[in-house]
CSV table of N, CA and C in Angstrom, one decimal:
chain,number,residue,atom,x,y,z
A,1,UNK,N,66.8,17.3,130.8
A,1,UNK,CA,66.3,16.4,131.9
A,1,UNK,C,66.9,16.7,133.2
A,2,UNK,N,67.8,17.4,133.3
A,2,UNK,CA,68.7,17.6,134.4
A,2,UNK,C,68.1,18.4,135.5
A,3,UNK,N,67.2,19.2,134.6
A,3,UNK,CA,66.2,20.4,135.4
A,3,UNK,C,65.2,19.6,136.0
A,4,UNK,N,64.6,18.4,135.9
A,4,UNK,CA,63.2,17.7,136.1
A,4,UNK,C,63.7,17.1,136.9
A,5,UNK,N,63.0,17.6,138.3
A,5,UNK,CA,62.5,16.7,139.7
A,5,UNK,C,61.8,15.6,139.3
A,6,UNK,N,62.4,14.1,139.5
A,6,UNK,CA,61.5,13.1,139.7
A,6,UNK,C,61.1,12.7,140.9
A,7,UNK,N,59.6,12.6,141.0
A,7,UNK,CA,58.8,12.1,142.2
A,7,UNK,C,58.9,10.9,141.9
A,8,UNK,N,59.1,10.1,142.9
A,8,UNK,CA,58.9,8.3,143.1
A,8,UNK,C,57.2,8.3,142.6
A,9,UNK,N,57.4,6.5,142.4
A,9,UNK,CA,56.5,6.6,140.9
A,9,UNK,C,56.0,5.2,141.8
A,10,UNK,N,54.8,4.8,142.5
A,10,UNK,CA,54.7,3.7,142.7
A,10,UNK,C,53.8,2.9,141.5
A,11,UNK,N,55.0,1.4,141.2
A,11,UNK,CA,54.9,1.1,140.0
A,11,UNK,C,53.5,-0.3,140.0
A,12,UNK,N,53.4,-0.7,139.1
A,12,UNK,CA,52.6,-1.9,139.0
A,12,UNK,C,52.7,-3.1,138.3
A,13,UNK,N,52.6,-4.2,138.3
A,13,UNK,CA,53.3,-4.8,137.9
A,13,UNK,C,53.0,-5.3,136.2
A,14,UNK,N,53.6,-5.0,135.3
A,14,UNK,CA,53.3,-5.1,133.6
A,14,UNK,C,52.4,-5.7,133.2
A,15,UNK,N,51.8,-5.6,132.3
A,15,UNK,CA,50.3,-6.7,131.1
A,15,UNK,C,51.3,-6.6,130.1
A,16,UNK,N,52.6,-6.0,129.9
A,16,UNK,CA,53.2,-6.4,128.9
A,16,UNK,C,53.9,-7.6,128.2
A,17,UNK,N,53.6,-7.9,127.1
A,17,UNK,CA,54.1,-9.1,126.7
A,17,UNK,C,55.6,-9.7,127.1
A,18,UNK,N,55.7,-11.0,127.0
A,18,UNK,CA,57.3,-10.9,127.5
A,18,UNK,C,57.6,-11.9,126.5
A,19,UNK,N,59.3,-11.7,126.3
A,19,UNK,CA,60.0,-12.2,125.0
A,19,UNK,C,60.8,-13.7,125.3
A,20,UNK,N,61.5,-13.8,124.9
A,20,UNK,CA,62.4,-15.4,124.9
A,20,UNK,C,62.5,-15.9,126.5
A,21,UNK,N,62.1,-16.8,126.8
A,21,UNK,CA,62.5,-17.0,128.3
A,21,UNK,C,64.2,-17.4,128.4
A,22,UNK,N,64.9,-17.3,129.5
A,22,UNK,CA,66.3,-17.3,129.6
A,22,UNK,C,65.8,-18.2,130.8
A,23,UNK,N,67.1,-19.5,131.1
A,23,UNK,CA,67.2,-20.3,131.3
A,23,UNK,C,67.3,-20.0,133.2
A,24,UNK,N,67.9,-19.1,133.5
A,24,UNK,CA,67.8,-18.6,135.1
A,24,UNK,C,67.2,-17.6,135.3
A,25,UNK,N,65.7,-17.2,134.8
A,25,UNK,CA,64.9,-15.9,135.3
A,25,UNK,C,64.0,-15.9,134.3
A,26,UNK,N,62.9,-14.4,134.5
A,26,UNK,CA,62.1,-14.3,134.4
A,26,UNK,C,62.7,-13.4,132.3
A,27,UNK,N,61.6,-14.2,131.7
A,27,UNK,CA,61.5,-13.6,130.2
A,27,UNK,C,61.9,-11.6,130.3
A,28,UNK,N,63.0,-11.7,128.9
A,28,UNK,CA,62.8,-10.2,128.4
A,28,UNK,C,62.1,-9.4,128.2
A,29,UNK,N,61.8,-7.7,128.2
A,29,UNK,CA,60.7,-7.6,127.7
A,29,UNK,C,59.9,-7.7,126.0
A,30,UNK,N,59.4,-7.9,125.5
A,30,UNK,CA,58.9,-8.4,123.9
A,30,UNK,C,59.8,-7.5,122.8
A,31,UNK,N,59.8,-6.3,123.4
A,31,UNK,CA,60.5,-5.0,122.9
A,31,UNK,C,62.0,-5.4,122.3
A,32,UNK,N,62.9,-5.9,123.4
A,32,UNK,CA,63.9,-6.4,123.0
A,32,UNK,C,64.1,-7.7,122.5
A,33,UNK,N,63.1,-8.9,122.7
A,33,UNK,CA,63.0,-10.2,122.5
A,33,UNK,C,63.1,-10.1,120.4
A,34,UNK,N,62.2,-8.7,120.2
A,34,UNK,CA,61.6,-8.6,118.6
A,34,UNK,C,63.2,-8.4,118.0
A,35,UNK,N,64.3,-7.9,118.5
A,35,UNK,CA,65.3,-7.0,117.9
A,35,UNK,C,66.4,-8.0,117.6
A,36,UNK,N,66.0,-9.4,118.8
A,36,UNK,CA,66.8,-10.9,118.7
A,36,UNK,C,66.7,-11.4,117.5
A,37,UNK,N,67.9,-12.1,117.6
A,37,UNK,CA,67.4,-13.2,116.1
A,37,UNK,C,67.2,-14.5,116.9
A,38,UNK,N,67.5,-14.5,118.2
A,38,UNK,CA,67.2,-16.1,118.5
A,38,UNK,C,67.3,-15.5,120.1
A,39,UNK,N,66.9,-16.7,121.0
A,39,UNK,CA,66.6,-16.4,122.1
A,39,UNK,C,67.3,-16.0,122.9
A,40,UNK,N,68.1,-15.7,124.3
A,40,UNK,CA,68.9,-15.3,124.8
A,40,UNK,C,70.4,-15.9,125.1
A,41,UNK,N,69.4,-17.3,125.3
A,41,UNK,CA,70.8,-18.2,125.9
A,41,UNK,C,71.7,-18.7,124.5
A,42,UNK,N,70.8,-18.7,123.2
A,42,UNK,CA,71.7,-18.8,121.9
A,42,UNK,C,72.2,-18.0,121.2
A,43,UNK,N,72.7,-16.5,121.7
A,43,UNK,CA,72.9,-15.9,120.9
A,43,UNK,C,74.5,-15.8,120.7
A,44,UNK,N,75.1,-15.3,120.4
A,44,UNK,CA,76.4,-15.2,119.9
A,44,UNK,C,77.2,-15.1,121.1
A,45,UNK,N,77.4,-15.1,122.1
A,45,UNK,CA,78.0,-14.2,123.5
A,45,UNK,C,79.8,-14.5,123.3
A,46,UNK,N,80.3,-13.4,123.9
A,46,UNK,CA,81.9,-13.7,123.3
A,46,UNK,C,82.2,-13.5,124.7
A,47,UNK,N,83.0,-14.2,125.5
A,47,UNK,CA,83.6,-14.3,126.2
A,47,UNK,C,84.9,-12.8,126.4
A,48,UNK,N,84.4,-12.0,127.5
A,48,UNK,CA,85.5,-10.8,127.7
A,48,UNK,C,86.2,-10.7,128.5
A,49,UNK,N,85.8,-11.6,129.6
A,49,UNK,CA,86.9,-11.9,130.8
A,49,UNK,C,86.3,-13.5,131.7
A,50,UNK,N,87.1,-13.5,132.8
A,50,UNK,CA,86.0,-14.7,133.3
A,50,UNK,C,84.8,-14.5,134.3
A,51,UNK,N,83.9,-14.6,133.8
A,51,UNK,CA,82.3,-14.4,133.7
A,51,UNK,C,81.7,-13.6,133.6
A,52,UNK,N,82.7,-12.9,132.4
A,52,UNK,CA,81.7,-11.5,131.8
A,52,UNK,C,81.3,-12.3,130.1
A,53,UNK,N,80.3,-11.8,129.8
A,53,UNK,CA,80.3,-12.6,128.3
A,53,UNK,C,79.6,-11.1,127.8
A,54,UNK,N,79.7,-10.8,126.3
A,54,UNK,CA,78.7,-10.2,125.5
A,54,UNK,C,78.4,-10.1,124.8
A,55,UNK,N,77.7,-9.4,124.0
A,55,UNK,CA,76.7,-9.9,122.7
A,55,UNK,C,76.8,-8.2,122.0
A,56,UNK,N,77.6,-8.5,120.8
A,56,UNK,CA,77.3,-7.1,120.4
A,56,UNK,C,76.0,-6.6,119.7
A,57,UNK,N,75.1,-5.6,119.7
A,57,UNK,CA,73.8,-5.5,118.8
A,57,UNK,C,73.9,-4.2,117.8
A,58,UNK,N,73.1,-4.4,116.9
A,58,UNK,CA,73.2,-3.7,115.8
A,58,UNK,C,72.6,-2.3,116.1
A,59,UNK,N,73.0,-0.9,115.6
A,59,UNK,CA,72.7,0.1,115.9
A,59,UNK,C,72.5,1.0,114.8
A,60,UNK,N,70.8,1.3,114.9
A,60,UNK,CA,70.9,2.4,113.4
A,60,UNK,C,71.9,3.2,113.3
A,61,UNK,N,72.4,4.2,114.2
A,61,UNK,CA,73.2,5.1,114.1
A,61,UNK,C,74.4,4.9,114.6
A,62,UNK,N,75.9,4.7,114.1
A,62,UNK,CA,76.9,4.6,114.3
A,62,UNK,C,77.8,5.3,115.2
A,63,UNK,N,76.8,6.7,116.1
A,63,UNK,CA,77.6,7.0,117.1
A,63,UNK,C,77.6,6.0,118.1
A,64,UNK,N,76.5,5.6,118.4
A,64,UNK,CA,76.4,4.8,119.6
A,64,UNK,C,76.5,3.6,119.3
A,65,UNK,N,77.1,2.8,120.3
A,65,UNK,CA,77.2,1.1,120.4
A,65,UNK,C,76.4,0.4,121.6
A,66,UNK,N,75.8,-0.4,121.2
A,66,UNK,CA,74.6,-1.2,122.0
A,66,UNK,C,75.1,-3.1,122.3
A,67,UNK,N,75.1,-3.5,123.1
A,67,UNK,CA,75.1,-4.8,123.9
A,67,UNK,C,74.5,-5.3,125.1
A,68,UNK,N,74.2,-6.4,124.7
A,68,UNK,CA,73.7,-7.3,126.3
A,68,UNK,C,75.1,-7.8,126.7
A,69,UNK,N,74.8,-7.6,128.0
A,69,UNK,CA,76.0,-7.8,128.8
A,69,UNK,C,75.6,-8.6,130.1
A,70,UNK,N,76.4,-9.7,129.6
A,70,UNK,CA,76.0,-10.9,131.2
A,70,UNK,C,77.3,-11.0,132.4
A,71,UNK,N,76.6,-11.1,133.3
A,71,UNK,CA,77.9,-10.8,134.6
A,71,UNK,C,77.7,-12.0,135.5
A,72,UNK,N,78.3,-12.8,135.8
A,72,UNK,CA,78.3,-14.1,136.6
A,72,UNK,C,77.9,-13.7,138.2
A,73,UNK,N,77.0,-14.2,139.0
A,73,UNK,CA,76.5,-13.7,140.0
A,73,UNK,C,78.3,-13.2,140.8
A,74,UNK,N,78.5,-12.3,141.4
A,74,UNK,CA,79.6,-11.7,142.4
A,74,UNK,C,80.7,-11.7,141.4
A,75,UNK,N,80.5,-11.6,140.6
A,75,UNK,CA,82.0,-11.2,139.8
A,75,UNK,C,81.9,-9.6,139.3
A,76,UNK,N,83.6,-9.2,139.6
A,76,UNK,CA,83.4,-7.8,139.8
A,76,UNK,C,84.0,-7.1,137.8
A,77,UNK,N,83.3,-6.4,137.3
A,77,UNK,CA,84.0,-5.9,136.1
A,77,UNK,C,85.6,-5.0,136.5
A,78,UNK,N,86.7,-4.7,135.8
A,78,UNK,CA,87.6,-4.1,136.2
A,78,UNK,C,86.9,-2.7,136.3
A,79,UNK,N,87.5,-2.6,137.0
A,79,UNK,CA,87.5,-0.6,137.6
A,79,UNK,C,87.9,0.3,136.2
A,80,UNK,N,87.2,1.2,135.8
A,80,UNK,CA,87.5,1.5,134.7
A,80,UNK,C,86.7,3.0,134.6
A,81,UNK,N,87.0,4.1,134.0
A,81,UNK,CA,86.0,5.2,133.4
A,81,UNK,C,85.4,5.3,131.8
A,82,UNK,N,84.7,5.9,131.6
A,82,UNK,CA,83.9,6.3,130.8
A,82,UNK,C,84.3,7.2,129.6
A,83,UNK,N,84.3,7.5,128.5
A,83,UNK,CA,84.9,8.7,127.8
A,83,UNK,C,83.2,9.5,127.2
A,84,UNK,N,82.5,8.9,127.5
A,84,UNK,CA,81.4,9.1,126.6
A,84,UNK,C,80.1,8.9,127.8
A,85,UNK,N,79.1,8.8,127.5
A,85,UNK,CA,77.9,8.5,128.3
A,85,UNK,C,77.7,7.0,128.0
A,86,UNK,N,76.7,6.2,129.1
A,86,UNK,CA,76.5,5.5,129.4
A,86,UNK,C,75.5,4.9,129.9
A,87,UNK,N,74.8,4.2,129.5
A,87,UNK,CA,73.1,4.3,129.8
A,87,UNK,C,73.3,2.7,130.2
A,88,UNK,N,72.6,2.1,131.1
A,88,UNK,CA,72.4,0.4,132.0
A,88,UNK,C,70.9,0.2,132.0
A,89,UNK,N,70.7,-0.1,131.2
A,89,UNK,CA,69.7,-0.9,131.8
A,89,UNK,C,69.1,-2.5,132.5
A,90,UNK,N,69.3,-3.2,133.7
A,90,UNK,CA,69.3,-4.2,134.2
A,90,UNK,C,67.9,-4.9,133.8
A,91,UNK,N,68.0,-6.2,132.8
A,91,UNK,CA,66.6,-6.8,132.4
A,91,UNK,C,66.6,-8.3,133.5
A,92,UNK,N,67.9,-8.7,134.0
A,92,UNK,CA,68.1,-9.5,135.3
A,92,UNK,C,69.2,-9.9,136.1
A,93,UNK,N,68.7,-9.8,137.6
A,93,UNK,CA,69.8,-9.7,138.3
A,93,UNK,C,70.0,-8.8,138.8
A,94,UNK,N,71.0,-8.2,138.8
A,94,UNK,CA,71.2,-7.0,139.7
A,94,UNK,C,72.8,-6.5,139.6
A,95,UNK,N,73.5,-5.5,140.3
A,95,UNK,CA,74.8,-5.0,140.4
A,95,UNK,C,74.8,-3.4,141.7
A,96,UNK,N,76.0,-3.8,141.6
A,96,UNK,CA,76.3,-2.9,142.6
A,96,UNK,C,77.4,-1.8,141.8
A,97,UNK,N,77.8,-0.9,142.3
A,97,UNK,CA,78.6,0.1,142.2
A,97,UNK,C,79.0,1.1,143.1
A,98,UNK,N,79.6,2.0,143.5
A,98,UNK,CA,80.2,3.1,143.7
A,98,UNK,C,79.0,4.1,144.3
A,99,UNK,N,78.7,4.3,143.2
A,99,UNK,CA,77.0,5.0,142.9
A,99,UNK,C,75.8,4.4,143.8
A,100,UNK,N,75.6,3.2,143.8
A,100,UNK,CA,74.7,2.5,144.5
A,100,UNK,C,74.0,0.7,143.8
A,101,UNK,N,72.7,0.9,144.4
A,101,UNK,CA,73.0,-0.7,143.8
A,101,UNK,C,71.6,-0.9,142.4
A,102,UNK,N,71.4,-1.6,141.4
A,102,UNK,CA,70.6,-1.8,140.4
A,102,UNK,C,69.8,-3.0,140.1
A,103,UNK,N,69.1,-3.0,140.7
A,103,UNK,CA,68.4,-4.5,140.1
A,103,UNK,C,67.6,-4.2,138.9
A,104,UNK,N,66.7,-5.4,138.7
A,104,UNK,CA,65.9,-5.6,137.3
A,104,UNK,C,64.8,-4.5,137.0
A,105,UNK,N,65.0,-4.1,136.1
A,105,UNK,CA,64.5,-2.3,135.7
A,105,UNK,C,65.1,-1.3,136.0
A,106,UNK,N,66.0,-1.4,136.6
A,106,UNK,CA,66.6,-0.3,137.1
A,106,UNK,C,67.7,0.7,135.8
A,107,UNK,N,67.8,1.5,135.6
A,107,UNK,CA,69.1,2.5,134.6
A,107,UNK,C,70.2,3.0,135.5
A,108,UNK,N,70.9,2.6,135.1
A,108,UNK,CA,72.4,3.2,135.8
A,108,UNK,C,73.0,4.2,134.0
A,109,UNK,N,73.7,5.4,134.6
A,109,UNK,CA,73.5,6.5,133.6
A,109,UNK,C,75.0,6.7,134.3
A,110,UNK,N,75.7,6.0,133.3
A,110,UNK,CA,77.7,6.6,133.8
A,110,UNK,C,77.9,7.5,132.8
A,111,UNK,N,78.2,9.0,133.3
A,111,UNK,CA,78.8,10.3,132.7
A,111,UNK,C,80.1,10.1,132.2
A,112,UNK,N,80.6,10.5,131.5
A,112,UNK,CA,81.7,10.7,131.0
A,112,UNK,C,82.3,11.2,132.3
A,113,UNK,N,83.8,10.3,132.5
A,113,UNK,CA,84.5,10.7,133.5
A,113,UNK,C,84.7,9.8,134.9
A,114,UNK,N,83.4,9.2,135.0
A,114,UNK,CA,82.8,8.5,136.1
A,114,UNK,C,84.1,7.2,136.0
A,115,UNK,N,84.1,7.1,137.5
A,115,UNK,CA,85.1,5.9,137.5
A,115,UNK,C,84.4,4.6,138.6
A,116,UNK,N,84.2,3.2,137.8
A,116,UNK,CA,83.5,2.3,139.0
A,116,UNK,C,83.9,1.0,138.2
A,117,UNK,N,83.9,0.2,139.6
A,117,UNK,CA,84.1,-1.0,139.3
A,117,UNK,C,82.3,-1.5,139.8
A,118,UNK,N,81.7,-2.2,139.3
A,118,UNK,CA,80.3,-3.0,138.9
A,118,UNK,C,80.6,-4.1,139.1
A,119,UNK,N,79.8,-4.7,140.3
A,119,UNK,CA,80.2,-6.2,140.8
A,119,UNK,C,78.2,-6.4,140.7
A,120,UNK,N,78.4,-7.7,140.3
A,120,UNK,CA,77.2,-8.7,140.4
A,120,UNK,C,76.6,-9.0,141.0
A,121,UNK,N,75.1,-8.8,141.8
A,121,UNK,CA,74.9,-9.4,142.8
A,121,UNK,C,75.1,-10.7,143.2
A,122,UNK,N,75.1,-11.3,144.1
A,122,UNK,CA,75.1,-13.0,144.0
A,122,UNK,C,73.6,-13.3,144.0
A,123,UNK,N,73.3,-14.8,143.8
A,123,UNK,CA,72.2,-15.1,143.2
A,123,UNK,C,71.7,-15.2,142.0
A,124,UNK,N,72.1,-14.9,140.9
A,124,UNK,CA,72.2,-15.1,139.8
A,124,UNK,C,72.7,-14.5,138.9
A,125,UNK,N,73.0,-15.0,137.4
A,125,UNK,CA,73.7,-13.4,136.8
A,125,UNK,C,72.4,-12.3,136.2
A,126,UNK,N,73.7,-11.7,136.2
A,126,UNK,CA,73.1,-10.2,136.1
A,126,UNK,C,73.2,-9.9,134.3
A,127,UNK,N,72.1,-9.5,133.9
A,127,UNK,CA,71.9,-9.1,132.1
A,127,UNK,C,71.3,-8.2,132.0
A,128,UNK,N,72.1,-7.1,130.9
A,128,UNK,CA,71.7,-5.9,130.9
A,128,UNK,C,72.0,-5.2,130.0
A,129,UNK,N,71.1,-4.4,129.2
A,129,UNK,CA,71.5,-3.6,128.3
A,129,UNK,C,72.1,-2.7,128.1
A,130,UNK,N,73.3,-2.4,127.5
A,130,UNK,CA,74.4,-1.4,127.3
A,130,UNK,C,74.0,-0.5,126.4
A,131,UNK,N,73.8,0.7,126.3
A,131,UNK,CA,74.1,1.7,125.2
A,131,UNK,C,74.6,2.6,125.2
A,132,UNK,N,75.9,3.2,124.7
A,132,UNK,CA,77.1,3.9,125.0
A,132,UNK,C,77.6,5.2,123.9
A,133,UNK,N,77.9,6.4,124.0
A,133,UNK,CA,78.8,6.7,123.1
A,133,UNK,C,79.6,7.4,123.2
A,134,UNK,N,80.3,6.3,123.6
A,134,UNK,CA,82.2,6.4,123.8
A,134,UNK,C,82.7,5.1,124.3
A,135,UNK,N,84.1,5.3,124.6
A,135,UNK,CA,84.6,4.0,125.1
A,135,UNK,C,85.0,4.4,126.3
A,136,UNK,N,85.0,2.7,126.6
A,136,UNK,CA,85.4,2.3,128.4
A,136,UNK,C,86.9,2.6,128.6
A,137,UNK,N,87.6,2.3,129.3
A,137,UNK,CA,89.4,2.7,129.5
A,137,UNK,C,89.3,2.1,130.7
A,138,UNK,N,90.2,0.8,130.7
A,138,UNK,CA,90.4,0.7,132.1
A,138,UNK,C,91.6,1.4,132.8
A,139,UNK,N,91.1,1.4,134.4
A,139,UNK,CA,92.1,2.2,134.8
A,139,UNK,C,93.3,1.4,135.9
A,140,UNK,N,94.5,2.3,136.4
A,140,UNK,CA,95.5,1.6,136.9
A,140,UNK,C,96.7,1.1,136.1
A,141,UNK,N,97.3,0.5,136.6
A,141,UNK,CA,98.4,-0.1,136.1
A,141,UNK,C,98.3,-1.0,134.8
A,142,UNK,N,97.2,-1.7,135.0
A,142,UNK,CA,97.0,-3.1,134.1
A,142,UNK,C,96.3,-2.4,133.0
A,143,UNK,N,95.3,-1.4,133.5
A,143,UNK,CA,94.3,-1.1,132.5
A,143,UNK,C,95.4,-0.2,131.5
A,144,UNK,N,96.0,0.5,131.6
A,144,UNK,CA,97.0,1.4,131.6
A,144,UNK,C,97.7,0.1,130.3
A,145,UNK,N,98.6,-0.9,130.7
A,145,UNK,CA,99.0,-2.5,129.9
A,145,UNK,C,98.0,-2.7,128.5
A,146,UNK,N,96.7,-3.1,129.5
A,146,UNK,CA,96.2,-3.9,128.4
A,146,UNK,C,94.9,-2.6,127.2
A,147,UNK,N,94.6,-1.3,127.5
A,147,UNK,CA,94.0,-0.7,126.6
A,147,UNK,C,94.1,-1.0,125.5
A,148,UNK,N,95.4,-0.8,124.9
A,148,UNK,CA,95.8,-0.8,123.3
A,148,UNK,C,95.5,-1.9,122.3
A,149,UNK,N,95.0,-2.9,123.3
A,149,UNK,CA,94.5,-4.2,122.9
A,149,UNK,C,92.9,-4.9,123.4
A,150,UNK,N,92.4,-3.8,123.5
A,150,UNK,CA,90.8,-4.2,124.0
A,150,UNK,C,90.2,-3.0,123.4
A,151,UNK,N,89.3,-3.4,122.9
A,151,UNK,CA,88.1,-2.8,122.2
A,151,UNK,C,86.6,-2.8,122.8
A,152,UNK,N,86.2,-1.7,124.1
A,152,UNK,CA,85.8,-1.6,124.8
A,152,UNK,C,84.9,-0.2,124.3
């Protein structure tokens, strides 16, 4: 894919079905809504810092690890790199980074190596699909502390 020039694509806007409505925005798409066992705002979410929450999901294949990941409007994730690849996809809200910025539909694609701190836009939170394979490491002093005890 690395060889493939993409031309901007003017888009239009879906006839595709849409899945569980979430209580601050516009429905999932059906695709992901099917893979839920219950709607967004009930699912399991585990608290990973303050106002990051996530939801771990099931993955045929055990290289990769998959989650929804909610980010509280302007809250920034710690600064951290990548050991593996990293695929974003934004189903609402938005985020900033290093790289640039992501709203809803948007893929953010962190390479192994890549180092960024991901802040939230304000205006609502930001939800988005994670699919990864490798782990995160935070970086600095603290991240450096607390690795050995986060499962990231």
């Amino acid at each position: 894919l690395d060889a493939v020039e993409a031309e901007p694509v003017e888009m239009e806007e879906s006839s595709e079905p849409m899945g569980h409505d979430f209580h601050d925005s516009a429905p999932i798409p059906l695709v992901l809504s099917e893979v839920l066992d219950s709607p967004i705002d009930s699912l399991a979410w585990k608290r990973r810092a303050r106002g990051i929450a996530e939801v771990e999901l099931a993955c045929a294949d055990d290289r990769y690890f998959a989650s929804l990941l909610r980010i509280d409007p302007g809250v920034a994730i710690s600064t951290h790199t990548h050991e593996g690849e990293e695929i974003t996809l934004v189903l609402r809200g938005g985020f900033a980074d290093e790289a640039g910025q992501y709203g809803r539909g948007d893929v953010c694609h962190a390479h192994p190596g890549i180092t960024h701190a991901p802040v939230a836009a304000p205006g609502g939170s930001c939800l988005c699909l994670v699919v990864a394979d490798g782990s995160v490491k935070l970086t600095g002093l603290v991240g450096w502390m607390l690795n050995p005890f986060l499962s990231l």
